[in-house]
Structures are given as C-alpha cells and as structure tokens.
Amino acid sequence: MHMSTSASAQVATVKLLIGGRFVESKTTQWRDVVNPATQQVLARVPFATGEEIDAAVAAAKQAFGSWRKTAISSRARIFLKYQQLIREHMAELAALLTAEQGKTLPDAEGDVFRGLEVVEHASAIGNLQLGELANNVAAGVDTYSLLQPLGVCAGITPFNFPAMIPLWMFPMAIAAGNTFVLKPSEQDPMVTMRLAELALEAGIPPGVLNVVHGGEDAVNAICDHRDIKAISFVGSTKVGTHVYNRASLAGKRVQCMMGAKNHAIVLPDANKEQTLNAVAGSAFGAAGQRCMAVTVAVLVGEAQQWVADLVAKARALKINAGTEKGADIGPLVSRAARGRVEALIERGVAEGAKLELDGRNPGVPGYEQGNFVGPTIFSGVKPGMSIYEQEIFGPVLCLVGARDLDEAIAFINANPNGNGTAIFTQSGAAARKFQEDIEVGQVGINVPIPVPVPLFSFTGSRASKLGDLGPYGKQVVLFYTQTKTVTARWFDDDVSAHGVNTTISLK
Ligand code: NAD
C-alpha cells in the first residue's frame, strides 16, 4: 500500500463532500490511487479525521429536517435529472473507472449502467414508498401505514464496483427521504466522487449526500456514530461480519452483502458452445473480481470431457490494459491483489489440484508494470484445498466432477456461501429441481451472473449475507424506512358515546 503523511503538490487530491461543499481534508494520512495497468499515481485520497466524519454526519443530520418533508415528486425529479446526467457522462465515467480500477472500458460502462438502473428505479419512489390502508378495521376505524425515513444512513463500499455499488445505496436512501454519508473504497474513489458531483448538479441539496474517505478507522467511526441509523455495507465477509456485529451492538440497522464462492452446474445436455462461453466470461471477466463470478464449475457426467474446450476458450481471451481495444481481461486492482492470487495458485498446485491453464505472468507488451494474471483453470479440486475454501477474487476457475445432478446440488449446498449459482441445461425438469433445492439466494438458469435488475432485490444468502433485506428493489425501501401504523377514529358528533371501553378490542 502506498501511504504517506502529506499530499504531494503534483498529484490531485480527492476531496471530501461535507454539507454540499467539496473540501480538502486536514488529515496527515494519505494513500495513492494507482492505475493498475501502469502504476501511475492518479490522485491521493485522504483518510478523513474523526472531526471530519463527525462534520459529515452533522451536516446530514441537519439536512434531514427539511429533506424528509420535501415533496415526494421533488425528490423523484432529482433522480430523473440524475439518470440523464449519468447517461450524458457515461464515457467520461467509464474512462475514470478503468483508469483507477483496471476493468475494460465496456465492462466499466456496464458497472455504471447497472448503477444507473437503480437511479432510474429511485425516480419511481412515489410508487415504492406507498403505505397501505385498511378501511373499517372496526366500526368507524381505519388503519393505515406510513413508510417514514430513518434519518442519517451510511454506505460502505468495495473496490470492485466503484460506480454500481455506491449507486445501489445513496439514491434509494435519499429518494426515500433520508440523508446519507458514503465511505467509498479507498482504492478507487475517483469515479464515485464524479458521481457525487453529478448528484449535486442534479439537485441533491447540501448535506443530503456527504462523502468521507478512509479505511478501518472511518468504518469503525461510522459503525459507532450515534446519529447514524442504518448502514449498508458491501465487501469481504471478514470486514462485513465485523461491521454487522459492531453496528448492530450500537443499535443500528445493518445489511452486509459479502464474499462468495459461486458454483455453476454444467449438465451434459447443455448447449456446449453457449455454456462454455458463459462460464469463461463469468469466471474471467473483470479478472474474476466480481462477487457473482462463477468460480467453481461442477461438470456432471460426460460434461467432464469438456475441459480441453473450456481451456481453449480461456486461452483465447485477450489480456491487456482496460483502455486497449479488444481487451477481454484487465489487470487486478493492486500489486497486493496480484501477489495474493499468485500465491493461491501456487498453493493449489502444492495441495494437489491439476493446473490445466496457468495464467501467471502473462506478459502484456507496453504494460510490463501492470498487475496482470491471465485465466487460470484447475481441475480435480476438492473441499479442503485453499483454492476451494477461499474466495480467490482473481481469474481462477476451479473444476470439480459430479456423477449426477443430485450429487452436484449436494456439493453446492455443503458450501457455506450463498451469493449466486447457475445451472446450464436444456432440461426444464432439471432446472426446476435445481431452483427448488439449491440453497443459494440468486439462481441463474443458463445465465452465468444472475444479478437481478432493481425491480427485484439483490438476494445473496447464507454466509454471503448478514441482515435480512437486500440493497435495492422493494426490499431496500423497507430497509431505509420505519413502518408506522396509524389506527384512527373520527368521532361523529351525532353519535352517542359508547362509554368507557376497558378491553383491547376496537369497539
Ligand atoms: P473489503 O472488505 O476489503 O473492503 C470493503 C470496505 O471495507 C472498504 O470501504 C474498505 O475501506 C473497508 N475496510 C477494509 N478493511 C477494513 C477493516 N479492517 N475494518 C473496517 N473496514 C475495512 O472488500 P474489497 O476487497 O474492497 O471488495 C471485495 C470483496 O467484496 C469481495 O469479498 C467480494 O465478494 C465482496 N463483494 C460482495 C458483493 C455482494 O453484493 N455480496 C458485491 C461486491 C463485492
């Protein structure tokens, strides 16, 4: 990690957003934001001080007073404008994202686009935040519900989707009437900041959206802050579990979307060409740095003979800087990430898995300093091996064999994670059995990365998720609001009084 105690004069600094103003941090602790293909230092990001985090929360608390009373149509209209601005700046946002994160330009556009879909969804808040009314629950009595915003909410996001995941969070929270403090990944905060600028340009009032930067200390301060009511976290299982426990103890609502090990079952009746394309695209796209990447393929029966064809597909993928035309796979986010992935490949070999394709040191002309690891495939992988037990978060695919569908389903259900899974088959009956019996929250049928659109919620389960509501869709409206029920009777002056009712019934 490139750390320093002062902001260098030559390199731009990433600002904090507090109370509607982009301000320079007064911290003494800074970190370089580094282009993973070239190692060029793009900017320096501050680790905000405790006072700065307090100031961001205070600005959000103050803004809540008027924002919660702002007409729902006014709130919705800001997100209509915001989605337009994001569309207009798509190429600029994607270029920024690729420079600091490494993924290819088309994939960076996908990252922005999947977030944009949530912004569009936020503009439908009028329909999403409707309460319910039951007429005449007793004679002359109605009960209705209000979905009221909570107050200051916070988001903590990972490096791998620096546009989409912040956009999972603050648009829905703010549209529902809350104010927000966002803590982006310190590895790639620049595209997130550009999105924050556009949010203000769209009309989000001062203090309604605030952004602070940092790492462990900033996250702990957010978990502990008594004026923050709810936290949405996306990141690794280790950090997510810590955030969940710490913030829950402090009395907050918390949802943590965490790490994964996603399996795809390949049945021998599957369309071979489509299936191998889908598995390779999912396993190696974004250099395997997706929480929904297929990282284990369970080849059933005769599909176990498809290994050579899968290797050929993987070998054909082009490894290059994300900015280069035709690149399929960019670099890993950091030198540390590259070192970690290479060490896990080494352990896979040492622990007895068969290395069918070795992607280490691929050699990318013009980008000799880049953090590149190419597609890597192991067969004969078994539970207990490090490459199976750990989330590798690199372009490494593990292959296991199974005799039949039942054995494949049992194998997946024995893994603790529950983010995503897929089946490839032409059999409706097999797909239906899979969807019914698999204990994973997001299921793809001939779809390798089944991330639901925002009409639904992201529904990872088991060890991949803590808290019970998802980060977008209808579920997040419940997460970011308190349901209040009102039971009301209006007396009609003409009706004679009932007398005192000492029972619990509504008479
Ligand atoms: P990470 O857990 O290292 O970081 C996530 C956030 O936590 C960052 O903002 C970081 O600053 C902060 N953080 C890091 N270390 C901390 C600590 N010790 N204490 C407190 N806060 C800390 O995750 P990452 O490497 O940025 O992202 C990759 C991980 O995120 C993978 O495990 C991936 O599966 C997961 N992920 C999950 C989903 C999902 O929806 N389930 C989506 C994307 C990524």
Coordinates of C-alpha atoms and ligand atoms in Angstrom, one line a residue:
M1 CA 0.0 0.0 0.0
H2 CA 1.3 3.4 -0.9
M3 CA 0.8 5.5 2.2
S4 CA 2.2 8.9 3.1
T5 CA 1.7 11.7 5.6
S6 CA 1.2 14.6 3.3
A7 CA -0.5 15.5 0.0
S8 CA 2.1 15.9 -2.8
A9 CA 1.8 19.1 -4.7
Q10 CA 1.9 17.4 -8.2
V11 CA -0.9 15.0 -7.7
A12 CA -4.6 15.9 -7.4
T13 CA -6.2 15.2 -4.1
V14 CA -9.6 13.5 -3.7
K15 CA -12.0 15.8 -1.8
L16 CA -14.4 15.1 1.0
L17 CA -18.1 16.2 0.4
I18 CA -19.5 17.8 3.6
G19 CA -22.6 19.9 3.7
G20 CA -22.7 20.5 -0.1
R21 CA -19.0 21.5 -0.4
F22 CA -16.1 19.6 -1.8
V23 CA -13.3 20.2 0.7
E24 CA -9.7 19.3 1.2
S25 CA -9.1 17.0 4.2
K26 CA -6.9 18.3 7.0
T27 CA -5.6 14.8 7.7
T28 CA -2.0 13.8 7.8
Q29 CA -2.7 10.3 6.4
W30 CA -3.0 9.9 2.6
R31 CA -3.0 6.9 0.2
D32 CA -2.1 6.9 -3.5
V33 CA -4.8 6.0 -6.0
V34 CA -2.9 3.9 -8.6
N35 CA -3.6 2.9 -12.2
P36 CA -3.4 -0.9 -12.0
A37 CA -2.2 -1.2 -15.6
T38 CA 0.7 1.3 -15.4
Q39 CA 1.3 2.1 -11.6
Q40 CA 0.8 5.8 -12.4
V41 CA -0.4 7.6 -9.3
L42 CA -3.6 9.3 -10.4
A43 CA -4.6 11.0 -7.1
R44 CA -4.2 10.9 -3.4
V45 CA -7.0 10.0 -1.2
P46 CA -7.2 11.3 2.4
F47 CA -8.1 9.2 5.5
A48 CA -10.6 11.6 7.0
T49 CA -10.1 12.7 10.6
G50 CA -12.7 11.9 13.3
E51 CA -13.8 15.6 13.3
E52 CA -14.4 15.4 9.5
I53 CA -16.5 12.3 9.9
D54 CA -18.5 14.0 12.7
A55 CA -18.9 17.1 10.5
A56 CA -20.3 14.9 7.6
V57 CA -22.8 13.2 9.9
A58 CA -23.8 16.6 11.5
A59 CA -24.4 18.0 8.0
A60 CA -26.5 15.0 7.1
K61 CA -28.4 15.3 10.4
Q62 CA -29.1 18.9 9.9
A63 CA -30.3 18.4 6.3
F64 CA -32.7 15.7 7.3
G65 CA -35.0 18.1 9.0
S66 CA -36.1 19.7 5.7
W67 CA -35.3 16.8 3.3
R68 CA -37.7 14.5 5.0
K69 CA -40.5 17.0 4.4
T70 CA -39.6 17.6 0.8
A71 CA -42.4 16.5 -1.6
I72 CA -42.0 13.0 -3.0
S73 CA -42.3 14.3 -6.5
S74 CA -39.5 16.8 -5.9
R75 CA -37.3 14.1 -4.6
A76 CA -38.2 11.8 -7.6
R77 CA -37.5 14.6 -10.1
I78 CA -33.9 14.9 -8.9
F79 CA -33.3 11.3 -9.8
L80 CA -34.8 11.7 -13.2
K81 CA -32.3 14.5 -13.8
Y82 CA -29.5 12.5 -12.2
Q83 CA -30.1 9.5 -14.5
Q84 CA -29.9 11.8 -17.5
L85 CA -26.6 13.4 -16.3
I86 CA -25.1 9.9 -15.8
R87 CA -26.1 8.9 -19.3
E88 CA -24.6 12.1 -20.7
H89 CA -21.3 11.5 -18.8
M90 CA -21.1 7.7 -19.5
A91 CA -17.9 7.7 -21.5
E92 CA -16.1 10.0 -19.0
L93 CA -17.3 8.0 -16.0
A94 CA -16.2 4.7 -17.7
A95 CA -12.7 6.1 -18.5
L96 CA -12.2 7.3 -14.9
L97 CA -13.3 3.9 -13.6
T98 CA -11.0 2.0 -15.9
A99 CA -8.0 4.2 -15.1
E100 CA -8.3 3.6 -11.3
Q101 CA -9.8 0.1 -11.2
G102 CA -8.5 -1.6 -14.3
K103 CA -11.6 -3.3 -15.8
T104 CA -12.1 -2.9 -19.6
L105 CA -13.9 0.1 -20.9
P106 CA -17.0 -1.8 -22.0
D107 CA -17.2 -3.5 -18.6
A108 CA -16.7 -0.1 -16.9
E109 CA -19.7 1.1 -18.8
G110 CA -21.6 -1.9 -17.6
D111 CA -20.6 -1.0 -14.0
V112 CA -22.0 2.5 -14.4
F113 CA -25.1 1.2 -16.3
R114 CA -26.1 -1.3 -13.6
G115 CA -25.9 1.6 -11.1
L116 CA -27.9 3.8 -13.4
E117 CA -30.7 1.3 -13.4
V118 CA -31.0 1.8 -9.7
V119 CA -31.1 5.6 -10.1
E120 CA -34.0 5.1 -12.6
H121 CA -35.7 2.9 -10.0
A122 CA -35.2 5.6 -7.4
S123 CA -37.2 8.0 -9.5
A124 CA -40.2 5.7 -9.1
I125 CA -40.1 6.2 -5.3
G126 CA -43.6 7.6 -5.3
N127 CA -44.9 4.1 -6.1
L128 CA -42.4 2.3 -4.0
Q129 CA -42.9 4.2 -0.7
L130 CA -46.7 3.9 -0.7
G131 CA -48.3 2.8 2.6
E132 CA -51.4 0.6 2.9
L133 CA -54.9 1.4 4.3
A134 CA -57.5 -1.0 5.7
N135 CA -60.9 0.6 5.8
N136 CA -63.3 -0.1 8.8
V137 CA -61.0 -2.4 10.8
A138 CA -63.7 -1.7 13.4
A139 CA -66.8 0.4 13.1
G140 CA -65.6 3.8 12.0
V141 CA -62.0 2.9 12.4
D142 CA -59.3 2.8 9.7
T143 CA -55.7 1.6 9.9
Y144 CA -53.0 2.8 7.6
S145 CA -49.2 2.7 7.4
L146 CA -46.6 5.3 6.7
L147 CA -43.1 4.4 5.5
Q148 CA -41.1 7.1 7.1
P149 CA -37.4 7.8 6.5
L150 CA -35.0 6.9 9.3
G151 CA -32.6 9.9 9.3
V152 CA -28.9 9.7 8.6
C153 CA -27.9 6.5 6.8
A154 CA -24.5 5.4 5.7
G155 CA -22.9 3.2 3.0
I156 CA -19.5 1.5 2.9
T157 CA -18.5 0.2 -0.5
P158 CA -15.8 -2.2 -2.0
F159 CA -13.3 -1.5 -4.8
N160 CA -14.7 -3.9 -7.4
F161 CA -17.8 -1.9 -8.5
P162 CA -17.0 1.7 -7.6
A163 CA -19.9 3.1 -9.6
M164 CA -22.6 0.4 -9.3
I165 CA -22.4 -0.2 -5.6
P166 CA -22.5 3.4 -4.3
L167 CA -25.4 3.8 -6.7
W168 CA -27.1 0.8 -5.1
M169 CA -27.1 2.8 -1.9
F170 CA -27.5 6.5 -1.7
P171 CA -30.1 7.1 -4.5
M172 CA -32.7 4.8 -2.8
A173 CA -31.9 6.0 0.7
I174 CA -32.1 9.7 -0.3
A175 CA -35.2 9.2 -2.6
A176 CA -36.9 7.7 0.5
G177 CA -36.3 10.9 2.4
N178 CA -33.1 10.0 4.3
T179 CA -29.7 11.8 4.2
F180 CA -26.5 9.9 3.6
V181 CA -22.8 9.5 4.4
L182 CA -20.9 7.4 1.9
K183 CA -17.5 5.9 2.5
P184 CA -16.2 4.6 -0.8
S185 CA -13.3 2.2 -1.3
E186 CA -10.0 4.0 -0.7
Q187 CA -8.6 2.0 -3.6
D188 CA -10.7 3.7 -6.4
P189 CA -12.7 6.6 -5.0
M190 CA -12.5 8.9 -8.1
V191 CA -15.4 7.7 -10.2
T192 CA -17.5 7.7 -7.0
M193 CA -16.6 11.3 -6.5
R194 CA -17.5 12.2 -10.0
L195 CA -20.9 10.6 -9.4
A196 CA -21.3 12.6 -6.3
E197 CA -20.6 15.8 -8.2
L198 CA -23.3 14.9 -10.8
A199 CA -25.7 14.1 -7.9
L200 CA -25.3 17.6 -6.6
E201 CA -25.7 19.0 -10.1
A202 CA -28.9 17.1 -10.4
G203 CA -30.2 19.0 -7.4
I204 CA -29.5 17.0 -4.3
P205 CA -29.4 19.7 -1.6
P206 CA -26.4 20.5 0.6
G207 CA -25.9 18.0 3.4
V208 CA -28.3 15.4 1.9
L209 CA -25.3 13.5 0.4
N210 CA -21.9 13.5 2.1
V211 CA -18.8 11.5 1.3
V212 CA -15.9 10.7 3.6
H213 CA -12.8 8.7 2.8
G214 CA -10.7 6.3 4.8
G215 CA -10.3 2.7 5.8
E216 CA -10.8 0.8 9.1
D217 CA -10.9 3.9 11.3
A218 CA -13.5 5.6 9.2
V219 CA -15.6 2.5 9.0
N220 CA -15.4 2.0 12.8
A221 CA -16.4 5.6 13.4
I222 CA -19.5 5.1 11.1
C223 CA -20.4 1.9 13.0
D224 CA -20.2 3.7 16.3
H225 CA -21.7 7.1 15.5
R226 CA -24.9 7.5 17.4
D227 CA -26.6 9.8 14.8
I228 CA -26.3 7.1 12.1
K229 CA -29.4 5.0 12.0
A230 CA -28.7 2.4 9.3
I231 CA -25.6 1.1 7.4
S232 CA -25.4 -0.7 4.1
F233 CA -22.1 -2.5 3.6
V234 CA -20.7 -4.4 0.6
G235 CA -17.3 -6.0 0.8
S236 CA -15.5 -9.1 2.1
T237 CA -17.0 -11.5 4.6
K238 CA -14.4 -10.7 7.2
V239 CA -15.0 -7.0 7.2
G240 CA -18.7 -7.3 6.7
T241 CA -19.1 -9.6 9.8
H242 CA -17.1 -7.1 11.8
V243 CA -19.3 -4.2 10.6
Y244 CA -22.5 -6.2 11.2
N245 CA -21.5 -7.0 14.8
R246 CA -20.2 -3.6 15.7
A247 CA -23.0 -1.6 14.2
S248 CA -25.7 -3.9 15.5
L249 CA -24.4 -3.6 19.0
A250 CA -24.6 0.2 18.6
G251 CA -28.3 -0.3 17.8
K252 CA -28.3 0.3 14.0
R253 CA -30.0 -1.4 11.2
V254 CA -27.3 -3.2 9.2
Q255 CA -27.2 -5.1 5.9
C256 CA -24.0 -6.6 4.7
M257 CA -23.5 -8.1 1.3
M258 CA -20.3 -10.1 1.5
G259 CA -18.0 -12.7 -0.1
A260 CA -18.8 -15.6 -2.2
K261 CA -17.9 -18.9 -3.9
N262 CA -20.3 -19.3 -6.8
H263 CA -20.8 -22.6 -8.4
A264 CA -22.2 -23.4 -11.9
I265 CA -23.6 -26.9 -12.7
V266 CA -22.9 -28.0 -16.3
L267 CA -25.2 -30.9 -17.3
P268 CA -24.1 -32.9 -20.4
D269 CA -27.4 -31.9 -22.2
A270 CA -26.4 -28.2 -22.1
N271 CA -25.7 -26.2 -25.3
K272 CA -22.0 -26.7 -25.2
E273 CA -20.8 -23.7 -27.0
Q274 CA -23.1 -21.2 -25.2
T275 CA -22.3 -22.8 -21.9
L276 CA -18.5 -22.7 -22.2
N277 CA -18.7 -19.1 -23.4
A278 CA -20.9 -18.2 -20.4
V279 CA -18.7 -20.0 -17.9
A280 CA -15.4 -18.5 -19.3
G281 CA -17.0 -15.0 -19.4
S282 CA -18.2 -15.2 -15.9
A283 CA -15.1 -16.7 -14.4
F284 CA -12.5 -14.5 -16.1
G285 CA -14.4 -11.2 -16.9
A286 CA -13.3 -8.3 -14.7
A287 CA -10.3 -10.5 -13.9
G288 CA -12.5 -12.5 -11.6
Q289 CA -13.1 -9.6 -9.3
R290 CA -16.9 -9.9 -9.2
C291 CA -18.8 -11.2 -6.2
M292 CA -21.1 -13.0 -8.6
A293 CA -18.3 -14.6 -10.8
V294 CA -18.6 -18.3 -11.3
T295 CA -15.5 -19.6 -9.6
V296 CA -16.4 -23.3 -9.4
A297 CA -17.8 -25.3 -12.3
V298 CA -19.4 -28.6 -11.4
L299 CA -19.2 -30.7 -14.5
V300 CA -21.7 -33.5 -14.5
G301 CA -21.2 -36.9 -16.2
E302 CA -20.0 -36.5 -19.8
A303 CA -19.6 -32.8 -19.4
Q304 CA -16.3 -33.7 -17.6
Q305 CA -14.9 -34.2 -21.1
W306 CA -15.3 -30.5 -21.9
V307 CA -12.2 -29.4 -20.0
A308 CA -10.0 -29.1 -23.1
D309 CA -12.6 -27.0 -24.9
L310 CA -13.0 -24.7 -21.9
V311 CA -9.2 -24.3 -21.7
A312 CA -9.2 -23.3 -25.3
K313 CA -11.9 -20.6 -24.7
A314 CA -10.0 -19.3 -21.8
R315 CA -6.7 -19.2 -23.7
A316 CA -8.3 -17.1 -26.4
L317 CA -9.2 -14.3 -24.1
K318 CA -7.1 -11.2 -24.6
I319 CA -5.3 -9.8 -21.6
N320 CA -4.5 -6.1 -21.8
A321 CA -4.9 -2.7 -20.2
G322 CA -8.7 -2.0 -19.9
T323 CA -8.2 1.0 -22.2
E324 CA -6.9 -1.1 -25.1
K325 CA -9.4 -2.1 -27.9
G326 CA -10.3 -5.7 -27.8
A327 CA -9.1 -6.3 -24.3
D328 CA -11.1 -9.0 -22.5
I329 CA -9.4 -9.0 -19.2
G330 CA -7.6 -6.1 -17.5
P331 CA -5.2 -6.1 -14.5
L332 CA -6.1 -6.9 -10.9
V333 CA -6.7 -3.9 -8.8
S334 CA -3.4 -3.8 -6.9
R335 CA 0.0 -5.4 -6.7
A336 CA -1.1 -6.9 -3.4
A337 CA -4.1 -8.4 -5.0
R338 CA -1.9 -9.9 -7.8
G339 CA 0.5 -11.3 -5.2
R340 CA -2.3 -12.9 -3.2
V341 CA -3.9 -14.5 -6.3
E342 CA -0.5 -15.9 -7.5
A343 CA 0.2 -17.3 -4.0
L344 CA -3.2 -19.1 -4.0
I345 CA -2.4 -20.6 -7.5
E346 CA 0.9 -21.8 -6.0
R347 CA -1.0 -23.4 -3.1
G348 CA -3.5 -25.0 -5.5
V349 CA -0.6 -26.8 -7.2
A350 CA 1.1 -27.7 -3.8
E351 CA -2.2 -29.1 -2.5
G352 CA -2.7 -31.4 -5.4
A353 CA -5.1 -29.8 -7.8
K354 CA -4.3 -30.2 -11.6
L355 CA -3.3 -26.9 -13.2
E356 CA -4.9 -27.1 -16.6
L357 CA -4.1 -23.5 -17.5
D358 CA -1.6 -21.2 -15.8
G359 CA -2.3 -17.5 -16.1
R360 CA 0.6 -16.2 -14.1
N361 CA 3.0 -13.7 -15.7
P362 CA 1.1 -13.4 -18.9
G363 CA 3.4 -10.6 -20.3
V364 CA 1.5 -7.7 -21.7
P365 CA 3.6 -5.6 -24.1
G366 CA 3.6 -1.9 -23.2
Y367 CA 2.2 -2.6 -19.7
E368 CA 5.1 -4.5 -18.1
Q369 CA 4.3 -3.0 -14.7
G370 CA 0.6 -4.0 -14.8
N371 CA -1.0 -6.3 -12.2
F372 CA -1.9 -8.9 -14.7
V373 CA -2.9 -12.5 -14.1
G374 CA -4.5 -14.4 -17.0
P375 CA -7.2 -17.0 -17.0
T376 CA -6.2 -20.0 -14.8
I377 CA -8.0 -23.3 -14.6
F378 CA -7.6 -26.1 -12.0
S379 CA -9.3 -29.5 -12.3
G380 CA -9.6 -32.1 -9.6
V381 CA -10.4 -29.5 -7.0
K382 CA -11.6 -30.8 -3.6
P383 CA -13.1 -29.2 -0.5
G384 CA -10.3 -28.6 2.0
M385 CA -7.9 -27.1 -0.7
S386 CA -7.2 -23.4 -0.2
I387 CA -8.3 -22.6 -3.7
Y388 CA -11.7 -24.1 -2.9
E389 CA -12.1 -22.8 0.7
Q390 CA -11.0 -19.2 0.0
E391 CA -12.6 -16.5 -2.3
I392 CA -9.7 -16.0 -4.7
F393 CA -11.1 -12.8 -6.3
G394 CA -8.9 -13.4 -9.4
P395 CA -9.3 -15.1 -12.8
V396 CA -9.1 -18.6 -11.4
L397 CA -11.7 -21.3 -12.1
C398 CA -11.9 -24.5 -10.2
L399 CA -13.4 -27.6 -11.8
V400 CA -15.0 -30.4 -9.9
G401 CA -16.8 -33.5 -11.2
A402 CA -20.1 -35.0 -10.2
R403 CA -21.9 -38.2 -11.2
D404 CA -25.4 -36.6 -11.4
L405 CA -27.5 -33.6 -10.6
D406 CA -28.3 -34.7 -7.1
E407 CA -24.6 -35.1 -6.3
A408 CA -23.9 -31.6 -7.8
I409 CA -26.7 -30.0 -5.8
A410 CA -25.5 -31.6 -2.6
F411 CA -21.9 -30.4 -3.2
I412 CA -23.0 -26.8 -3.6
N413 CA -25.3 -26.9 -0.6
A414 CA -22.4 -28.1 1.5
N415 CA -20.5 -24.9 0.7
P416 CA -21.4 -22.2 3.3
N417 CA -21.7 -19.3 0.7
G418 CA -25.0 -18.3 -0.9
N419 CA -24.4 -15.4 -3.2
G420 CA -25.0 -16.8 -6.7
T421 CA -25.2 -20.1 -8.6
A422 CA -26.2 -21.2 -12.1
I423 CA -27.2 -24.3 -14.0
F424 CA -26.6 -25.0 -17.7
T425 CA -29.0 -27.5 -19.2
Q426 CA -31.7 -27.9 -21.9
S427 CA -33.9 -29.8 -19.4
G428 CA -36.7 -27.8 -17.8
A429 CA -37.2 -30.5 -15.2
A430 CA -33.5 -30.4 -14.2
A431 CA -33.6 -26.6 -14.0
R432 CA -36.8 -26.7 -11.9
K433 CA -35.3 -29.2 -9.5
F434 CA -32.2 -27.0 -9.2
Q435 CA -34.1 -23.8 -8.5
E436 CA -36.2 -25.7 -5.9
D437 CA -33.5 -27.5 -4.0
I438 CA -30.4 -25.2 -4.2
E439 CA -29.7 -23.3 -1.1
V440 CA -28.3 -20.1 -2.7
G441 CA -30.1 -16.8 -2.9
Q442 CA -29.6 -15.9 -6.6
V443 CA -30.1 -18.5 -9.2
G444 CA -29.3 -18.4 -12.9
I445 CA -30.7 -20.8 -15.4
N446 CA -28.4 -20.7 -18.5
V447 CA -27.5 -17.2 -17.1
P448 CA -24.0 -17.1 -15.5
I449 CA -24.2 -13.9 -13.5
P450 CA -27.8 -13.7 -12.2
V451 CA -27.7 -10.2 -10.6
P452 CA -31.3 -9.2 -10.5
V453 CA -32.5 -5.8 -12.0
P454 CA -33.7 -3.3 -9.5
L455 CA -37.4 -4.3 -9.9
F456 CA -36.2 -7.1 -7.6
S457 CA -33.5 -7.0 -4.8
F458 CA -30.0 -8.4 -4.6
T459 CA -30.8 -11.6 -2.6
G460 CA -27.5 -13.3 -1.7
S461 CA -28.0 -15.6 1.2
R462 CA -26.3 -17.7 3.9
A463 CA -22.7 -16.8 4.6
S464 CA -22.7 -14.2 1.8
K465 CA -25.2 -12.0 3.6
L466 CA -26.0 -10.6 7.1
G467 CA -29.2 -8.7 7.8
D468 CA -32.4 -9.7 6.1
L469 CA -33.3 -7.0 3.5
G470 CA -31.5 -6.5 0.1
P471 CA -29.7 -3.4 -1.1
Y472 CA -32.1 -2.2 -3.8
G473 CA -35.5 -3.0 -5.1
K474 CA -38.6 -3.1 -2.9
Q475 CA -36.7 -4.6 0.0
V476 CA -34.4 -1.6 0.4
V477 CA -37.4 0.8 0.8
L478 CA -38.3 -1.2 3.9
F479 CA -34.6 -1.1 5.0
Y480 CA -34.4 2.7 4.7
T481 CA -37.8 3.4 6.3
Q482 CA -39.6 2.8 9.6
T483 CA -43.1 1.5 9.1
K484 CA -45.5 3.4 11.3
T485 CA -49.1 2.3 11.5
V486 CA -51.9 4.7 12.4
T487 CA -55.3 3.5 13.7
A488 CA -57.7 6.3 13.5
R489 CA -61.3 7.0 14.5
W490 CA -63.0 10.3 13.9
F491 CA -66.0 10.9 16.1
D492 CA -69.2 11.9 14.6
D493 CA -70.8 14.5 16.9
D494 CA -74.3 13.0 16.3
V495 CA -73.5 9.5 17.6
S496 CA -73.9 9.0 21.3
A497 CA -70.9 8.0 23.3
H498 CA -70.1 4.2 23.8
G499 CA -69.0 4.6 27.4
V500 CA -65.6 3.6 28.7
N501 CA -64.0 0.5 26.9
T502 CA -61.6 -1.3 29.2
T503 CA -60.9 -4.1 26.7
I504 CA -58.3 -4.4 24.0
S505 CA -60.9 -4.6 21.3
L506 CA -61.6 -1.8 18.9
K507 CA -65.3 -1.2 19.6
Ligands
NAD1 P1 -13.1 -5.1 1.8 O1 -13.9 -5.8 2.7 O2 -11.6 -5.1 1.9 O3 -13.5 -3.5 1.8 C1 -14.8 -3.1 1.8 C2 -14.9 -1.8 2.6 O4 -14.5 -2.0 3.9 C3 -14.0 -0.7 2.0 O5 -14.7 0.5 2.0 C4 -12.8 -0.7 3.0 O6 -12.2 0.6 3.1 C5 -13.4 -1.2 4.3 N1 -12.4 -1.9 5.1 C6 -11.4 -2.6 4.7 N2 -10.8 -3.2 5.7 C7 -11.4 -2.9 6.8 C8 -11.3 -3.2 8.2 N3 -10.3 -4.0 8.6 N4 -12.1 -2.7 9.1 C9 -13.1 -1.9 8.7 N5 -13.3 -1.6 7.4 C10 -12.5 -2.1 6.5 O7 -13.6 -5.6 0.3 P2 -12.9 -5.2 -1.1 O8 -11.7 -6.0 -1.2 O9 -13.0 -3.8 -1.4 O10 -14.0 -5.9 -2.1 C11 -14.0 -7.2 -2.5 C12 -15.0 -8.1 -1.6 O11 -16.3 -7.5 -1.7 C13 -15.1 -9.5 -2.0 O12 -15.1 -10.3 -0.9 C14 -16.4 -9.5 -2.8 O13 -17.0 -10.8 -2.8 C15 -17.2 -8.6 -1.9 N6 -18.3 -8.1 -2.7 C16 -19.6 -8.5 -2.4 C17 -20.7 -8.1 -3.1 C18 -22.1 -8.6 -2.8 O14 -23.0 -8.0 -3.2 N7 -22.2 -9.6 -2.0 C19 -20.5 -7.2 -4.1 C20 -19.2 -6.7 -4.4 C21 -18.1 -7.2 -3.7

